[in-house]
XYZ file of C-alpha atoms in Angstrom:
328
model
C -17.984 39.239 12.758
C -21.406 38.491 11.293
C -24.554 39.754 12.951
C -25.500 36.203 13.867
C -22.123 35.566 15.522
C -22.365 38.868 17.353
C -25.794 37.970 18.736
C -24.507 34.573 19.878
C -21.602 36.202 21.739
C -23.939 38.745 23.336
C -26.275 35.956 24.438
C -23.408 33.989 25.993
C -22.091 37.045 27.860
C -25.589 37.857 29.092
C -26.043 34.304 30.355
C -22.719 34.434 32.215
C -23.593 37.763 33.799
C -26.982 36.484 34.927
C -25.306 33.416 36.435
C -22.766 35.582 38.253
C -25.456 37.883 39.621
C -27.516 34.908 40.751
C -24.495 33.348 42.470
C -23.579 36.626 44.158
C -27.065 37.025 45.552
C -27.400 33.480 46.843
C -27.718 33.334 50.622
C -27.862 30.143 52.659
C -28.746 29.327 56.227
C -25.519 28.184 57.883
C -25.472 25.324 60.384
C -22.301 23.935 61.937
C -21.852 20.378 63.207
C -18.851 19.941 65.485
C -18.209 17.016 67.805
C -16.237 19.266 70.129
C -19.392 21.188 71.032
C -18.335 24.439 69.368
C -21.008 24.296 66.650
C -24.791 24.339 66.566
C -24.993 20.563 66.856
C -22.736 17.612 67.574
C -24.520 15.155 65.237
C -25.364 15.465 61.560
C -28.879 14.087 61.980
C -29.634 16.758 64.584
C -28.781 19.443 62.047
C -31.046 17.877 59.433
C -33.864 17.524 61.957
C -33.612 21.262 62.638
C -34.428 22.135 59.019
C -38.156 22.953 58.617
C -40.339 20.580 56.612
C -41.025 21.701 53.038
C -37.999 23.945 53.311
C -37.518 26.458 50.454
C -34.263 28.090 51.608
C -30.777 26.856 50.897
C -29.321 25.272 54.014
C -25.561 24.773 54.213
C -24.474 22.302 56.890
C -20.749 22.492 57.587
C -19.410 19.329 59.219
C -16.141 19.704 61.074
C -13.514 16.970 60.855
C -14.255 13.765 62.738
C -15.764 10.288 62.510
C -19.533 10.569 62.875
C -20.907 7.175 63.809
C -24.549 7.627 62.949
C -27.174 6.534 60.454
C -28.319 9.655 58.607
C -31.524 10.296 56.651
C -32.382 13.413 54.645
C -36.210 13.173 54.431
C -38.087 13.796 51.195
C -39.758 16.887 52.675
C -36.445 18.677 53.343
C -34.989 19.818 49.998
C -32.183 22.332 49.326
C -29.723 20.958 51.876
C -25.957 20.879 51.385
C -23.740 18.811 53.694
C -20.077 19.723 53.361
C -16.858 18.710 55.012
C -13.522 20.317 54.248
C -11.673 17.146 53.201
C -13.267 13.756 52.586
C -10.514 11.839 54.380
C -11.163 13.857 57.555
C -14.979 13.978 57.567
C -16.367 10.465 57.843
C -19.950 9.246 58.278
C -19.835 5.588 59.249
C -22.331 2.871 60.180
C -22.607 -0.909 60.110
C -25.930 -2.211 58.773
C -26.999 -5.001 56.426
C -30.795 -5.135 56.698
C -31.344 -4.977 52.945
C -30.474 -2.870 49.936
C -32.945 -0.068 50.670
C -32.790 0.167 54.455
C -29.130 -0.468 55.228
C -27.729 2.859 53.990
C -25.402 4.852 56.217
C -26.643 8.011 54.474
C -30.033 7.992 52.728
C -30.853 11.044 50.617
C -34.588 11.011 49.926
C -34.920 14.761 49.282
C -34.480 16.647 46.044
C -31.894 19.378 45.434
C -29.314 17.898 47.786
C -25.565 18.543 47.577
C -22.808 16.512 49.260
C -19.203 17.771 49.350
C -15.928 16.468 50.781
C -17.412 13.574 52.761
C -16.520 9.936 53.296
C -19.610 7.758 53.616
C -18.997 4.155 54.550
C -20.768 0.980 55.548
C -18.385 -1.154 57.596
C -20.410 -4.384 57.387
C -18.169 -6.084 54.834
C -18.890 -9.093 52.629
C -21.865 -11.408 52.824
C -24.940 -9.205 52.407
C -26.285 -6.014 50.901
C -24.775 -3.178 52.914
C -25.298 0.244 51.356
C -23.085 3.208 52.198
C -25.105 5.801 50.260
C -28.672 5.642 48.970
C -29.778 8.421 46.618
C -33.544 8.479 45.971
C -34.059 12.205 45.425
C -34.026 14.168 42.188
C -31.401 16.793 41.282
C -28.689 15.513 43.617
C -24.946 16.066 43.284
C -21.820 14.898 45.094
C -18.359 16.404 44.688
C -15.024 15.019 45.932
C -16.667 12.407 48.162
C -15.689 8.828 49.000
C -18.190 5.959 49.176
C -16.830 2.820 50.819
C -18.506 -0.548 51.098
C -18.551 -4.062 49.734
C -21.920 -5.073 48.249
C -24.240 -2.355 46.860
C -21.990 0.452 48.116
C -23.845 3.147 46.160
C -27.564 2.597 45.678
C -28.107 5.142 42.901
C -31.807 4.524 43.144
C -34.001 7.045 41.292
C -33.758 10.628 40.081
C -31.100 12.620 38.219
C -27.662 12.697 39.822
C -24.195 14.095 39.195
C -21.011 12.734 40.774
C -17.770 14.627 40.239
C -14.285 13.556 41.359
C -15.667 10.899 43.722
C -14.034 7.651 44.863
C -16.342 4.618 44.889
C -15.139 1.307 46.323
C -16.845 -2.053 46.534
C -16.969 -5.620 45.304
C -20.434 -6.753 44.219
C -22.838 -4.545 42.218
C -21.293 -1.624 44.023
C -23.003 1.001 41.865
C -26.608 -0.107 41.452
C -30.092 1.279 40.919
C -32.195 2.977 38.237
C -31.190 6.629 38.350
C -30.068 8.765 35.419
C -26.550 9.614 36.528
C -23.371 11.143 35.178
C -20.103 10.183 36.875
C -17.324 12.562 35.865
C -13.643 12.069 36.761
C -14.511 9.437 39.350
C -12.308 6.585 40.584
C -13.992 3.173 40.770
C -12.110 0.502 42.713
C -13.105 -3.161 42.866
C -11.981 -5.008 45.990
C -13.642 -8.361 45.414
C -11.930 -11.510 46.644
C -13.059 -13.174 43.419
C -14.710 -11.507 40.393
C -16.149 -8.105 41.188
C -19.106 -6.410 39.519
C -18.936 -2.653 39.207
C -22.492 -1.804 38.081
C -25.967 -3.330 38.289
C -28.196 -0.837 36.502
C -31.952 -1.450 36.771
C -33.591 0.194 33.738
C -36.674 -1.919 33.078
C -38.123 -0.539 29.846
C -36.869 1.309 26.757
C -39.091 4.273 27.656
C -37.095 5.043 30.830
C -34.519 7.815 30.408
C -32.208 6.278 32.971
C -28.722 4.831 32.939
C -25.195 5.274 34.280
C -22.697 7.288 32.260
C -19.001 7.346 33.225
C -16.950 10.123 31.670
C -13.204 10.483 32.125
C -13.158 8.006 35.001
C -10.567 5.511 36.270
C -11.079 1.836 37.136
C -8.602 -0.029 39.348
C -8.782 -2.860 41.836
C -7.607 -6.274 42.927
C -8.224 -9.684 41.335
C -10.722 -9.215 38.482
C -14.037 -7.562 37.701
C -16.644 -6.947 35.016
C -18.041 -3.549 34.125
C -21.581 -4.562 34.928
C -24.508 -6.923 34.804
C -28.227 -6.246 34.201
C -30.404 -5.789 37.273
C -33.123 -4.680 34.841
C -33.811 -6.136 31.395
C -33.006 -2.809 29.682
C -29.979 -1.997 31.811
C -27.960 0.897 30.314
C -24.336 1.735 31.159
C -21.819 3.645 29.035
C -18.126 4.330 29.654
C -16.286 7.055 27.770
C -12.675 8.313 27.868
C -12.159 6.043 30.877
C -8.960 4.313 32.001
C -9.538 0.613 32.641
C -6.753 -1.316 34.347
C -6.223 -5.028 33.768
C -8.621 -5.754 36.624
C -11.374 -5.677 33.963
C -11.869 -9.077 32.347
C -11.598 -9.198 28.542
C -15.308 -10.024 28.106
C -16.203 -6.841 29.986
C -19.822 -7.637 30.887
C -21.924 -10.407 32.459
C -25.532 -11.368 31.591
C -26.375 -12.399 35.185
C -27.183 -15.932 33.935
C -30.029 -14.602 31.795
C -29.205 -14.702 28.058
C -32.589 -13.155 27.200
C -31.323 -9.779 28.449
C -28.473 -9.742 25.944
C -30.777 -8.388 23.251
C -32.225 -5.583 25.382
C -29.351 -4.152 27.436
C -27.287 -1.195 26.229
C -23.671 -1.493 27.322
C -21.310 0.865 25.536
C -17.671 1.892 25.446
C -16.214 4.954 23.710
C -12.535 5.853 23.423
C -11.555 4.102 26.644
C -7.945 3.098 27.261
C -5.743 0.898 29.434
C -5.149 -2.862 29.450
C -8.729 -3.553 30.502
C -10.283 -1.473 27.723
C -9.293 -3.690 24.779
C -12.518 -4.242 22.790
C -11.334 -7.282 20.839
C -12.701 -9.880 23.276
C -15.742 -8.057 24.625
C -19.066 -9.928 24.637
C -20.746 -9.661 21.248
C -23.852 -8.019 22.707
C -22.051 -4.898 23.936
C -21.232 -1.791 21.868
C -17.455 -1.751 21.889
C -16.946 0.701 19.053
C -19.452 3.462 19.610
C -19.292 6.243 17.048
C -19.204 9.926 17.951
C -22.859 10.063 16.986
C -23.679 7.145 19.294
C -21.785 8.779 22.147
C -23.125 12.317 21.755
C -26.334 11.912 23.830
C -24.461 10.499 26.804
C -21.252 12.428 27.416
C -22.815 15.732 28.338
C -24.583 17.143 31.369
C -27.679 17.354 29.162
C -28.076 13.614 29.764
C -29.258 14.508 33.270
C -30.626 17.981 32.443
C -28.038 19.441 34.795
C -28.097 22.931 33.290
C -31.493 23.396 34.927
C -30.536 22.368 38.430
C -26.795 22.293 39.213
C -26.313 25.354 41.385
C -23.247 27.326 42.497
C -22.097 27.512 46.084
C -23.800 30.235 48.098
C -21.850 33.476 48.460
C -23.518 34.754 51.626
C -24.658 33.054 54.810
C -27.009 33.772 57.647
C -27.251 32.004 60.960
C -30.511 30.405 61.963
C -29.384 29.209 65.367
C -27.674 30.646 68.369
C -24.186 29.313 69.043
C -25.042 26.259 71.093
C -24.356 22.546 70.954
C -26.501 19.546 71.705
C -25.602 16.255 73.358
């Protein structure tokens, strides 16, 4: 082994050891939400309200199985919160609102450094208006093994850097929309439109914005037909890589939202996708159907969202901040 190789190996081992030590020493404030009254609170919003403003500690909110019919907001001044169920199908946050894209969300995450795990978040309103299940407007936010259910604008991926892993996202019209910089890894996207669905409506508005939606190793299914996206912003950017596309995806792949001027400014790419809906031969001429490895390299990595600096491990130790009591 050369000296250079030896130093690289030593550096890698040192980095791993530092990460393990950091993870082992991580302690979080534990809060339990349980509708039966056996936790600290019976509602999720009560638990969030109990977190101090400008919080600097990790707070881990465990939500016991149940259907929580409430509209939940994580304020911008309450960072470092994790909300975790045990299984998404059993831990459901549900509401029915259609005020508008920004105010209708069942769960609105406005804070930075938020983590969501094993939750179903749904807006039951249905077709006919913007009805957001999840709004994410904080920076450094991640969701793992969650389900987002809605119809129009299901996931408002608004602003900030976000990571979604092994999530299920269902909707019909523009059901992943916004101007965040987000990586979706191993996610399942399902279109349930009665007509032609639209999976994404990304809102990048200038070439200087480092935003866009990247889908890596995902799966697209659905009913009827759908397009991969249309431009909410003139410089909309969406890239799919190593993704299975069923025949729900129309051959043209993308829509210009009745504005041909955006065809020269959007960036819509596809790299090594497969399935009946992934055939590049009839894609619109203004999309990148045959991205090279060099084209793809900046997108299909967590570096696209700078995740190495902020994705954090689960806490190893917990402390209780509340006495064992429940609230009505």
